[in-house]
Coordinates of C-alpha atoms in Angstrom, one line a residue:
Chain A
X14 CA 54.3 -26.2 -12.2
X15 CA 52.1 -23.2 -12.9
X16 CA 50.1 -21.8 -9.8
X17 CA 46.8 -23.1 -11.6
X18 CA 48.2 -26.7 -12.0
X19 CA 49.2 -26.7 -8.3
X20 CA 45.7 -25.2 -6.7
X21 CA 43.9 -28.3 -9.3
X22 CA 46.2 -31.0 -7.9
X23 CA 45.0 -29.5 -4.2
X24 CA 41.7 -29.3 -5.2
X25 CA 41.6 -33.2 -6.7
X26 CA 43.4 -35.0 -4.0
X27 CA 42.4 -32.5 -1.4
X28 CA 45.5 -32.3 0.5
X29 CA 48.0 -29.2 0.4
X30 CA 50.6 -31.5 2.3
X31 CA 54.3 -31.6 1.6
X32 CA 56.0 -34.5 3.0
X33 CA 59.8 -33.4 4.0
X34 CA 62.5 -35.6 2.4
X35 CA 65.4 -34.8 5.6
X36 CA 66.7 -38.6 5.3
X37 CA 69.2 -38.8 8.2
X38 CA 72.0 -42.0 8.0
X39 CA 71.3 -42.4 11.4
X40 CA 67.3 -42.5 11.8
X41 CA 66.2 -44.1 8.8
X42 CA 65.4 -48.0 9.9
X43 CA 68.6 -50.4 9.3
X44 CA 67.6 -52.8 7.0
X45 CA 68.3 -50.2 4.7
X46 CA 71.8 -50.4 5.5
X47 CA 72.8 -52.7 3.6
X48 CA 71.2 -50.9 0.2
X49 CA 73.4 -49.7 -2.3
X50 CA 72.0 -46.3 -1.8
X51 CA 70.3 -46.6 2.0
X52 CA 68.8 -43.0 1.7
X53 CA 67.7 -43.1 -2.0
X54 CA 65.6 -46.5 -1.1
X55 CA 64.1 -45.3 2.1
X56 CA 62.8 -42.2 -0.3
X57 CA 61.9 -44.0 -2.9
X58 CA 59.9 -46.2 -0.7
X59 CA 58.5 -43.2 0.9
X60 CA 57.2 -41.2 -2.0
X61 CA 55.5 -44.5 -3.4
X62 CA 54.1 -44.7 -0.2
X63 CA 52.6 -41.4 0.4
X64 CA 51.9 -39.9 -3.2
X65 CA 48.4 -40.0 -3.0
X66 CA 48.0 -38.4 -0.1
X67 CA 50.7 -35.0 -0.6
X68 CA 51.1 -32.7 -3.5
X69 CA 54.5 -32.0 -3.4
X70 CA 57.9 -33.4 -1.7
X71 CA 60.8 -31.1 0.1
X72 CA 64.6 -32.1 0.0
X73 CA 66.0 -30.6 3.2
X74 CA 69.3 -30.2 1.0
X75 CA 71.9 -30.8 4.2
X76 CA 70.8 -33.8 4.9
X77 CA 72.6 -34.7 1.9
X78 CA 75.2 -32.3 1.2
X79 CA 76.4 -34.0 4.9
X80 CA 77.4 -37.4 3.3
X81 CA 79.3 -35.4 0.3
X82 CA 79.3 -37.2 -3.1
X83 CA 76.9 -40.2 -2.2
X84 CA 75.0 -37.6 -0.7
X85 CA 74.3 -35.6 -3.2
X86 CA 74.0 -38.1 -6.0
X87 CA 70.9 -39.6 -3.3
X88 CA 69.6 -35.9 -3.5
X89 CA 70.0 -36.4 -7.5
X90 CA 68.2 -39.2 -7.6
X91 CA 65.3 -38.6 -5.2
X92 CA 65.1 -35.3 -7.2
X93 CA 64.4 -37.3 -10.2
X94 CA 62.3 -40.3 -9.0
X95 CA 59.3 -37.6 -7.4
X96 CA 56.9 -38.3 -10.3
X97 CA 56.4 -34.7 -12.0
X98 CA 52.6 -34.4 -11.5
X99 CA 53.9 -33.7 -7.8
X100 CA 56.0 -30.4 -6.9
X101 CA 59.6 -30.4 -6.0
X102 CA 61.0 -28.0 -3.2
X103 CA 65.2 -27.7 -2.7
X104 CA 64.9 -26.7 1.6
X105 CA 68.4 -24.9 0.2
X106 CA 68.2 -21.7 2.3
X107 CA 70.6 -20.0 -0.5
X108 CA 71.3 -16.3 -1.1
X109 CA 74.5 -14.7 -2.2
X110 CA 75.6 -11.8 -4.2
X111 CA 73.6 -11.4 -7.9
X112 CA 76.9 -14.0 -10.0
X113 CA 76.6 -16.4 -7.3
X114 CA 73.3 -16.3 -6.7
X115 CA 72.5 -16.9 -10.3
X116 CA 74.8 -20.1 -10.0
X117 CA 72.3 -21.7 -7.2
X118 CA 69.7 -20.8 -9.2
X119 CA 71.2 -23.1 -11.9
X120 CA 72.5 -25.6 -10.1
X121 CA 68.5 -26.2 -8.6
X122 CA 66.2 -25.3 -11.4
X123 CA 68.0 -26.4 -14.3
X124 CA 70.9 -29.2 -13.3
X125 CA 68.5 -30.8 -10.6
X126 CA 64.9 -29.4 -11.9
X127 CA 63.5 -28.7 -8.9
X128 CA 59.8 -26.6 -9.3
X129 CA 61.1 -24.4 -6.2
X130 CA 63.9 -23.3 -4.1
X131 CA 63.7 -21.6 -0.1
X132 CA 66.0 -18.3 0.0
X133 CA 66.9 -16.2 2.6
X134 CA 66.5 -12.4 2.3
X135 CA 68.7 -10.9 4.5
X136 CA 70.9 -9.9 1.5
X137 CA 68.6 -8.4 -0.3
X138 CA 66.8 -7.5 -3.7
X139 CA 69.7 -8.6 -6.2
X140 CA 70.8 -11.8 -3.9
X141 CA 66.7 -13.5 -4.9
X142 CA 66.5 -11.9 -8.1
X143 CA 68.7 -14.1 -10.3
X144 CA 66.0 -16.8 -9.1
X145 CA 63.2 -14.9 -10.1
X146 CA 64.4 -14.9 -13.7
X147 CA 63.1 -18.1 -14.0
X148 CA 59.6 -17.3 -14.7
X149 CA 58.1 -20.9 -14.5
X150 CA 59.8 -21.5 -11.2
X151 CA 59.1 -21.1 -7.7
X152 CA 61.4 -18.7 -5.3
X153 CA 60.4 -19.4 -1.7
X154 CA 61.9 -16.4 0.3
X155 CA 62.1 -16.8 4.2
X156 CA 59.5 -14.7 6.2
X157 CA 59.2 -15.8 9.3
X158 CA 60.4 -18.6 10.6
X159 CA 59.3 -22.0 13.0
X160 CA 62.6 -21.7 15.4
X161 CA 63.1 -19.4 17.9
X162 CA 65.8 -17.8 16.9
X163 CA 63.2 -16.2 14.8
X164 CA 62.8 -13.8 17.9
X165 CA 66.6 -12.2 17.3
X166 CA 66.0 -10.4 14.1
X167 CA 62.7 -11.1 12.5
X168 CA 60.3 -10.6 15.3
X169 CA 62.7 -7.5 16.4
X170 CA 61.3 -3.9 15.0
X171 CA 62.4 -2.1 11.7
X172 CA 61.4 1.3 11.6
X173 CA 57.9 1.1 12.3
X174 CA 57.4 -2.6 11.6
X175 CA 58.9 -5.8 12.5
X176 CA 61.6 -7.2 10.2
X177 CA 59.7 -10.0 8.5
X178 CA 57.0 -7.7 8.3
X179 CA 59.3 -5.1 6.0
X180 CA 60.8 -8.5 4.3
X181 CA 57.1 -9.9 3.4
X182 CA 56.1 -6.5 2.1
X183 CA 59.4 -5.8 0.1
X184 CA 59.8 -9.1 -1.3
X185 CA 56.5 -9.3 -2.6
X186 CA 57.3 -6.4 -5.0
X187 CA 60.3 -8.5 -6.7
X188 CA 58.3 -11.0 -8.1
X189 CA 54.2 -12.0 -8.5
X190 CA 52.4 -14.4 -6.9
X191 CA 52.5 -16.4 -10.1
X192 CA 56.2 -17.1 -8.8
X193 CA 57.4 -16.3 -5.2
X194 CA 55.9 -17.7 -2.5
X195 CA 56.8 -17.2 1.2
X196 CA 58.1 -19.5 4.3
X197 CA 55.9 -18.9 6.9
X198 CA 56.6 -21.4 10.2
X199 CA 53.8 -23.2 12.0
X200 CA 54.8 -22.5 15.1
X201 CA 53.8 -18.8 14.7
X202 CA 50.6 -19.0 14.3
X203 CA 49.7 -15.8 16.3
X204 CA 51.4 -14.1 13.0
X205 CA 49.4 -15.9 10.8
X206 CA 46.4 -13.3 10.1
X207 CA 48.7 -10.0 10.5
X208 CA 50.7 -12.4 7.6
X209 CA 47.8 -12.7 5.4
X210 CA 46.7 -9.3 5.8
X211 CA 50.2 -8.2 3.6
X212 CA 50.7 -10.6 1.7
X213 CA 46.8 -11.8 0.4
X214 CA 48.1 -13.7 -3.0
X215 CA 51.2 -15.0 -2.0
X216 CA 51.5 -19.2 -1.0
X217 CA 53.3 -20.0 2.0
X218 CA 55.4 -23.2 2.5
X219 CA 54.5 -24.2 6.0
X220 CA 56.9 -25.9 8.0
X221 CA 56.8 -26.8 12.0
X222 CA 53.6 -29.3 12.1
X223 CA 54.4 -32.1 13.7
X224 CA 57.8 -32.7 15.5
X225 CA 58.2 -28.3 15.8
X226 CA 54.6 -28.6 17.2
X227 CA 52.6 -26.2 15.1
X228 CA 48.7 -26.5 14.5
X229 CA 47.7 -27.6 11.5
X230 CA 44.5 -26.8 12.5
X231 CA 44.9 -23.2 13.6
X232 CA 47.2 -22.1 10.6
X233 CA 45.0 -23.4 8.0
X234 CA 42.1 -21.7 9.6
X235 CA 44.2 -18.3 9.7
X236 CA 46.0 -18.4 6.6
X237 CA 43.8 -20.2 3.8
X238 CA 42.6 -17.5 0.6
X239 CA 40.8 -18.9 -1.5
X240 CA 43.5 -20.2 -4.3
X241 CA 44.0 -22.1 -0.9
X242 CA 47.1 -20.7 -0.7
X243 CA 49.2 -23.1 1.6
X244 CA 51.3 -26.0 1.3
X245 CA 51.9 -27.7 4.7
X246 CA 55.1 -29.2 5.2
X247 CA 55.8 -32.5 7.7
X248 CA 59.0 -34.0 7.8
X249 CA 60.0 -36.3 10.7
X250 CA 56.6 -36.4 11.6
X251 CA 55.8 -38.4 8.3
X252 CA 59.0 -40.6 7.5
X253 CA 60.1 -41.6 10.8
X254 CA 56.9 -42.9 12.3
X255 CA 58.1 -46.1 12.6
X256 CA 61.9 -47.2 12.6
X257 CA 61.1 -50.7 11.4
X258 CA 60.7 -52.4 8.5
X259 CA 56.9 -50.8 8.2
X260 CA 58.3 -47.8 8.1
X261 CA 56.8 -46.7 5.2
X262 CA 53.5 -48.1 5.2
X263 CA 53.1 -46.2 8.6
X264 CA 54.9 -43.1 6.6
X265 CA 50.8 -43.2 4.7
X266 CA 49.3 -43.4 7.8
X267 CA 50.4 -40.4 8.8
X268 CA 50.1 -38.7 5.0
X269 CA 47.0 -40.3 4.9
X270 CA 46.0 -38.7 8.4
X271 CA 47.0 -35.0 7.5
X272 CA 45.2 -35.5 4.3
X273 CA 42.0 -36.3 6.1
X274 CA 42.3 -33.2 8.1
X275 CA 43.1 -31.0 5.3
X276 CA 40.1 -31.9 3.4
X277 CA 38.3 -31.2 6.1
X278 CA 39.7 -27.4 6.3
X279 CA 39.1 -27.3 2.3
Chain B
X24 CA 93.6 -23.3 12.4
X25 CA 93.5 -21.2 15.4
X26 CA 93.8 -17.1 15.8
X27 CA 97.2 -17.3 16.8
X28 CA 98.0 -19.7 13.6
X29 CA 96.7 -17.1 11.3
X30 CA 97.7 -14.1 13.0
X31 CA 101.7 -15.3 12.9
X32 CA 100.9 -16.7 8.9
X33 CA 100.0 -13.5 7.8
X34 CA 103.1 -11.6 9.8
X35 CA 105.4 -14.0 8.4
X36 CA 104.0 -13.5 4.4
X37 CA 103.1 -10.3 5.2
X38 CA 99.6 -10.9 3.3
X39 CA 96.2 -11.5 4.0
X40 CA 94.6 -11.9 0.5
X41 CA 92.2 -15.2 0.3
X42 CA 92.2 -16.0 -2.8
X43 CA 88.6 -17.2 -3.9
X44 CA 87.8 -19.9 -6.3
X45 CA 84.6 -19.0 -8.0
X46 CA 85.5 -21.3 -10.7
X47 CA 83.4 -20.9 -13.5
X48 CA 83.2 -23.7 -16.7
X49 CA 82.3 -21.1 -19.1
X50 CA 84.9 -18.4 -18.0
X51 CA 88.2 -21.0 -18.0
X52 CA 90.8 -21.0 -20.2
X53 CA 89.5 -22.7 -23.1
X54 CA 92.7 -25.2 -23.7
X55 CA 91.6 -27.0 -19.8
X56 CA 88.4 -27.9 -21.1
X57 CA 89.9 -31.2 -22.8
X58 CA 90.9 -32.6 -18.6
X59 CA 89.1 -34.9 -16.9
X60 CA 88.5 -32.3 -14.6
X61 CA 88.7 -29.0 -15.9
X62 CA 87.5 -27.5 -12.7
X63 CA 89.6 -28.8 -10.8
X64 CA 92.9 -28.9 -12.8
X65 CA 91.9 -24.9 -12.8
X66 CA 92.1 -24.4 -9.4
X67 CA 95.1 -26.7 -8.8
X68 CA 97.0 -24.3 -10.9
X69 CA 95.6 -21.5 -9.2
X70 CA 96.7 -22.8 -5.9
X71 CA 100.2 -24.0 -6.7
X72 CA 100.9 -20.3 -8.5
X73 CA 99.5 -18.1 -5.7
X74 CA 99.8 -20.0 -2.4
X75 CA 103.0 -18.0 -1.3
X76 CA 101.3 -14.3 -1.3
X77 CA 97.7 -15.6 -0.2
X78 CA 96.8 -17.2 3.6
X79 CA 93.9 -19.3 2.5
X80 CA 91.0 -20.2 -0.5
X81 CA 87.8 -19.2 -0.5
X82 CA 85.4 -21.7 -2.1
X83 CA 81.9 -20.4 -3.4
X84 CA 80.1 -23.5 -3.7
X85 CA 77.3 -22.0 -5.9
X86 CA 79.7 -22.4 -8.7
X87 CA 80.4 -26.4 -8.0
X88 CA 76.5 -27.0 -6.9
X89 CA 76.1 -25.5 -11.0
X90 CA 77.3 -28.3 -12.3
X91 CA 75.5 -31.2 -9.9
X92 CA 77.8 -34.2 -9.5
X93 CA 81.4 -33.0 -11.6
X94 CA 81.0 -30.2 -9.3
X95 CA 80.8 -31.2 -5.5
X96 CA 83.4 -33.6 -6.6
X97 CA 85.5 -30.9 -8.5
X98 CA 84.9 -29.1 -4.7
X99 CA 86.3 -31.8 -2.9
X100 CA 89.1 -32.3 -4.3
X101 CA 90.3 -28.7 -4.4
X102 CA 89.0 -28.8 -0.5
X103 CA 91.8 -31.6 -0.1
X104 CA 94.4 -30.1 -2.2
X105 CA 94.2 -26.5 -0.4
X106 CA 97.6 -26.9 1.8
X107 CA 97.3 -27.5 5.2
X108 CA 98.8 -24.2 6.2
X109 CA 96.5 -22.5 4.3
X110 CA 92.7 -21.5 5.9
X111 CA 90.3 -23.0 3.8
X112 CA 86.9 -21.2 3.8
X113 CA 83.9 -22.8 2.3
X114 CA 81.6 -19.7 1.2
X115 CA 78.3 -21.4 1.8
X116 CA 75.9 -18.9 3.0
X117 CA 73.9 -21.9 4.8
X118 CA 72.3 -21.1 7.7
X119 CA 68.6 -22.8 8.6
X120 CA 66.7 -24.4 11.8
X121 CA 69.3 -26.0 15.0
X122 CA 68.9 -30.2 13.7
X123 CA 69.7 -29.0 10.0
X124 CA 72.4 -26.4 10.4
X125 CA 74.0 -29.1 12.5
X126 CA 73.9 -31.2 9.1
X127 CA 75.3 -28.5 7.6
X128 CA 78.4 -27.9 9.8
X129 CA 78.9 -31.6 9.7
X130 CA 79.1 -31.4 5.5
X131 CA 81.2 -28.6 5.4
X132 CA 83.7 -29.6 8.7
X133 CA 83.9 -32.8 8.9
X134 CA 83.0 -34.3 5.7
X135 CA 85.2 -31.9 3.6
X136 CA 87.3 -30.3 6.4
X137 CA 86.9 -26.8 5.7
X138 CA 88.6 -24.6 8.3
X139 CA 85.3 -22.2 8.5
X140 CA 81.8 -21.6 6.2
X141 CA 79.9 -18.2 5.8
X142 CA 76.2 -18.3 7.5
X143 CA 73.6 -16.1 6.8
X144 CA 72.0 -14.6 10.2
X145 CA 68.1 -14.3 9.6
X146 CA 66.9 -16.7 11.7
X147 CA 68.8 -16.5 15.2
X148 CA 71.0 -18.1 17.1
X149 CA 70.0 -21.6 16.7
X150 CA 70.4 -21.5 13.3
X151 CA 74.2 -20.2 13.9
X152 CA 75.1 -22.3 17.6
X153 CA 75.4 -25.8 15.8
X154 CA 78.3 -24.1 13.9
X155 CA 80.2 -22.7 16.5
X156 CA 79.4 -25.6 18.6
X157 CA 83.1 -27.0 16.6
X158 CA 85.2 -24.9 18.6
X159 CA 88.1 -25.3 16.3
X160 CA 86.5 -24.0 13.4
X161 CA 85.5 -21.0 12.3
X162 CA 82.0 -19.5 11.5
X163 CA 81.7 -16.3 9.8
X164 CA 78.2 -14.5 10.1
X165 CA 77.2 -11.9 7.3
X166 CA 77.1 -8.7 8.6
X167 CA 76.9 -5.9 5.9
X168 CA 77.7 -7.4 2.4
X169 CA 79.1 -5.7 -0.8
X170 CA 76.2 -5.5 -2.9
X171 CA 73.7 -2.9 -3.7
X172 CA 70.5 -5.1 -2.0
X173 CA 72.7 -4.5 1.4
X174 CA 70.5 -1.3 1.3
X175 CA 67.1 -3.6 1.5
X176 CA 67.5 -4.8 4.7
X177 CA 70.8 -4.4 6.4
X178 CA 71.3 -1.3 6.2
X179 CA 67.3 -0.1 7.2
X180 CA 66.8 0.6 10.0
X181 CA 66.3 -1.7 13.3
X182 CA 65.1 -0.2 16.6
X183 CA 67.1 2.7 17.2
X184 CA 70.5 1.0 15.3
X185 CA 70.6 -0.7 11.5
X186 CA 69.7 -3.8 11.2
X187 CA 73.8 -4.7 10.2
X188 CA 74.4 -3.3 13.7
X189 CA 71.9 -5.4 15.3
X190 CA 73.5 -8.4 13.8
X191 CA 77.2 -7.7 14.2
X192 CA 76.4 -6.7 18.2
X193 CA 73.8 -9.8 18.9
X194 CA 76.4 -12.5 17.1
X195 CA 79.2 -11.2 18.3
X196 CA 77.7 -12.6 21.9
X197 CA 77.3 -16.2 20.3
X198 CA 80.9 -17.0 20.6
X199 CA 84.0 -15.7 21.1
X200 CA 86.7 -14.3 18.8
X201 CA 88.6 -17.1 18.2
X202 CA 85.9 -18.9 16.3
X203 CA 83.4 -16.3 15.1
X204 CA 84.2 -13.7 12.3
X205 CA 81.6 -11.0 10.1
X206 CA 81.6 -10.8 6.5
X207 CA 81.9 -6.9 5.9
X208 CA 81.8 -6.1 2.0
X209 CA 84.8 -4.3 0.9
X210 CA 82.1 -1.4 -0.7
X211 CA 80.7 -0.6 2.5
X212 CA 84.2 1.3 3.2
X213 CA 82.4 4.4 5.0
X214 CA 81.0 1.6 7.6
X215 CA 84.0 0.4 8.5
X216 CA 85.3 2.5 11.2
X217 CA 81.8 2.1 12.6
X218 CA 82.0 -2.0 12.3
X219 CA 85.0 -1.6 14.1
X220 CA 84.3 -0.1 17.3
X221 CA 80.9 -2.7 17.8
X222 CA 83.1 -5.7 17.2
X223 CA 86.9 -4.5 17.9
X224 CA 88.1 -8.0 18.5
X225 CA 86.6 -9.9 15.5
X226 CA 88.7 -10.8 12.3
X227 CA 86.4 -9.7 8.7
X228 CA 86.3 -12.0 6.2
X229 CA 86.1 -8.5 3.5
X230 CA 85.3 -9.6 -0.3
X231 CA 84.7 -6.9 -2.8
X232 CA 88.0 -5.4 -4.0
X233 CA 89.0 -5.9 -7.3
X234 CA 85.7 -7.1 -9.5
X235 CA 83.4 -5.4 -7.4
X236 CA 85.1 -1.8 -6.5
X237 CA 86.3 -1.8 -3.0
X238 CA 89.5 0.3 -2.1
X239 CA 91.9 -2.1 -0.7
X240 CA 93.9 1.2 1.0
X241 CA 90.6 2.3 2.4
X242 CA 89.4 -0.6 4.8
X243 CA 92.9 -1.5 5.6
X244 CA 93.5 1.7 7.3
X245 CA 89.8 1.8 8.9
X246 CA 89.7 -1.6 9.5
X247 CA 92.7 -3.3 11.1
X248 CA 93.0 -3.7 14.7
X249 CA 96.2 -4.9 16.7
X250 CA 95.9 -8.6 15.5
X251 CA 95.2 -7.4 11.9
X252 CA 91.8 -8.5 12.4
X253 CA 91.1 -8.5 8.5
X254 CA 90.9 -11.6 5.5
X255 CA 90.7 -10.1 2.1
X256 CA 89.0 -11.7 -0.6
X257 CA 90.2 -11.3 -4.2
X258 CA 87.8 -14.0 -6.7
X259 CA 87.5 -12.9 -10.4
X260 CA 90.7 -9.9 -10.1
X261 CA 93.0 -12.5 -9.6
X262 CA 91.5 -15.9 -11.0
X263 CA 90.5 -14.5 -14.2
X264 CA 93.7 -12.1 -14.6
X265 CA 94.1 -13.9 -17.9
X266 CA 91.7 -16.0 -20.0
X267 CA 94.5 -17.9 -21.7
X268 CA 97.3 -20.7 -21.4
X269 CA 99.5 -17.8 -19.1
X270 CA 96.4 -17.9 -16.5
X271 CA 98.3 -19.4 -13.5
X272 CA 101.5 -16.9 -13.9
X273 CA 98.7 -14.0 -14.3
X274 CA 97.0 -15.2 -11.3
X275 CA 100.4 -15.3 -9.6
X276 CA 101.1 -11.9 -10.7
X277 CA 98.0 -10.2 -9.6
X278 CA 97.9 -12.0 -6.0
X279 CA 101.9 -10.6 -5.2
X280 CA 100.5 -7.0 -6.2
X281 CA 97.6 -7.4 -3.5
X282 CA 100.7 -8.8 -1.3
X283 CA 102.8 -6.6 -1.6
X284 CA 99.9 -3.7 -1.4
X285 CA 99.1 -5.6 2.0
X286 CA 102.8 -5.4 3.5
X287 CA 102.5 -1.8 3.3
X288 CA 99.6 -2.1 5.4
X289 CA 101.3 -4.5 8.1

């Protein structure tokens, strides 16, 4: 999905939401149970559900990879069931050295075909440039994080910056706009125009709305340029508002709900 | 497997090689490719030829995430047919907010029973804690890795130390030796001494000789403390010693020169 296609779909539905596929075993409602693939149904039942109101879908990847093979063939199949007008993020977190790295990239844009994949930086230029290589796919390298362990390195200074700052200004170099977007959490939204101010093309993939506590509000007022630039995520927030057998239609409440307020910021 | 385990294995083989299993489809000998599970029949050949001059296995799972569903269950089986006295690493480079790092801890120690996984360190302690919260197992935190992008970041400057130094000294207080190792890159040879005195206590998990350059000599004799303290990683020297039906003896051969390079070391 080019950069154009995904500002139009914005545009269109108004809503830069991302609804957060992190299907636990243990939270998803039990009826479910008794489905040949529990976690495969509750996201199939949640993307038909809340479509309309998201432009995208993220598969937290070790929500799977912690059920092994059945795990991963859910992630498979989720993968492929998100209809492709709508853009696919693997919450992967990878990095290694430039061989290995390249094999992540494979294994996520061209044996799953995922639009996008989150890396971490710490190792550097050659660990996020095998993923860059694929020009008409989406690197999403860490910045600065929702937790608060983003306070031990990232928030700490680096010569005369701070360390996401270096890693927001260097990364940008490795790739365009056109390709690499940044993760940026919700939670620091005191960040958010310092953010902006280096990085002015770049998306971020906003995580920590909702059960982190993060203002939609306040980073959507900070952060928007005017390609929009944003794409919110909400995970638990959206598919475990109910633990019952409405759980989905309560799952487009909520999409529904963050939608509203989106098109209001738009 | 506890310190004490693989302390007194490596006195009693006099080795500390880990052998890693980067297993590659397109770089096996060609006559495996007619198996059911050429990955997999690979590495059981591997295992049975070297397991007397290595202590453990190294698993990079980029290379069995490559090949979707083949691969995590090429991975798990070679997970289960690694030898119980052997430490089985899962080289993972995961690492991401506390509730999903716990998911990944659970896929890599309980649902495949790896005795430790590599995490990256960018986002803090509560993206490492959930690892080390299995006291049994081992996690192993980056700290300055072989490649060149090491310069990008780790090695830049943080405060009045490098950022590598930052990390190594903040980890190092987020558990104790007996479940928390570094990854030091076998190239970073002139750090070693250096690495040493911030974390004397700590065992290295050290890739980089062989393929990548590093002088096995050098960070032996800068790097070993009284318990060793050092696992040293050998992938493409010793797995692709030979491209043809001899492989396994090659393999063999390779990994008894790195042991008996070690026992001069002990």
């Amino acid at each position: 999905m080019t950069r154009q296609q995904l500002v139009e779909q914005i545009r269109n539905k108004q809503t830069y939401l991302i609804v957060g596929l992190d299907t636990d075993i243990t939270k998803i409602p039990k009826h479910l149970l008794t489905k040949t693939d529990p976690i495969f149904e509750f996201n199939k039942q949640i993307i038909d559900a809340t479509k309309d109101y998201c432009v995208g879908y993220k598969i937290n990847t070790a929500f799977y990879e912690a059920l092994g093979i059945p795990g991963w063939e859910a992630m498979e199949k989720t993968a492929a069931y998100i209809p492709a007008t709508h853009f696919r993020i693997a919450d992967a977190k990878r990095g290694d050295i430039g061989n290995t790295s390249s094999q992540y990239a494979k294994a996520f844009f061209e044996t799953l075909q995922f639009d996008a994949i989150t890396v971490a930086p710490y190792m550097g230029a050659d660990s996020v440039l095998p993923f860059l290589e694929y020009k008409d796919k989406w690197t999403i390298v860490l910045g600065l994080t929702s937790n608060t362990g983003a306070r031990d390195f990232e928030l700490q200074k680096a010569g005369d910056e701070l360390l996401y700052e270096k890693v927001l200004r260097t990364a940008a170099q490795w790739g365009t706009a056109d390709q690499l977007m940044f993760v940026v959490g919700a939670t620091q939204a005191s960040e958010f125009a310092n953010i902006r101010s280096i990085t002015p093309n770049n998306f971020y993939l906003v995580p920590g709305v909702g059960a982190q506590g993060g203002s939609l509000k306040e980073i959507s007022e900070k952060a928007m340029n005017k390609e929009v630039g944003l794409l919110v995520n909400a995970s638990r927030a959206v598919i475990y508002a109910s633990g019952e057998e409405d759980f989905a239609v309560k799952a487009m409440l909520i999409a529904k709900e963050y939608q509203q307020e989106m098109a209001g910021y738009l």
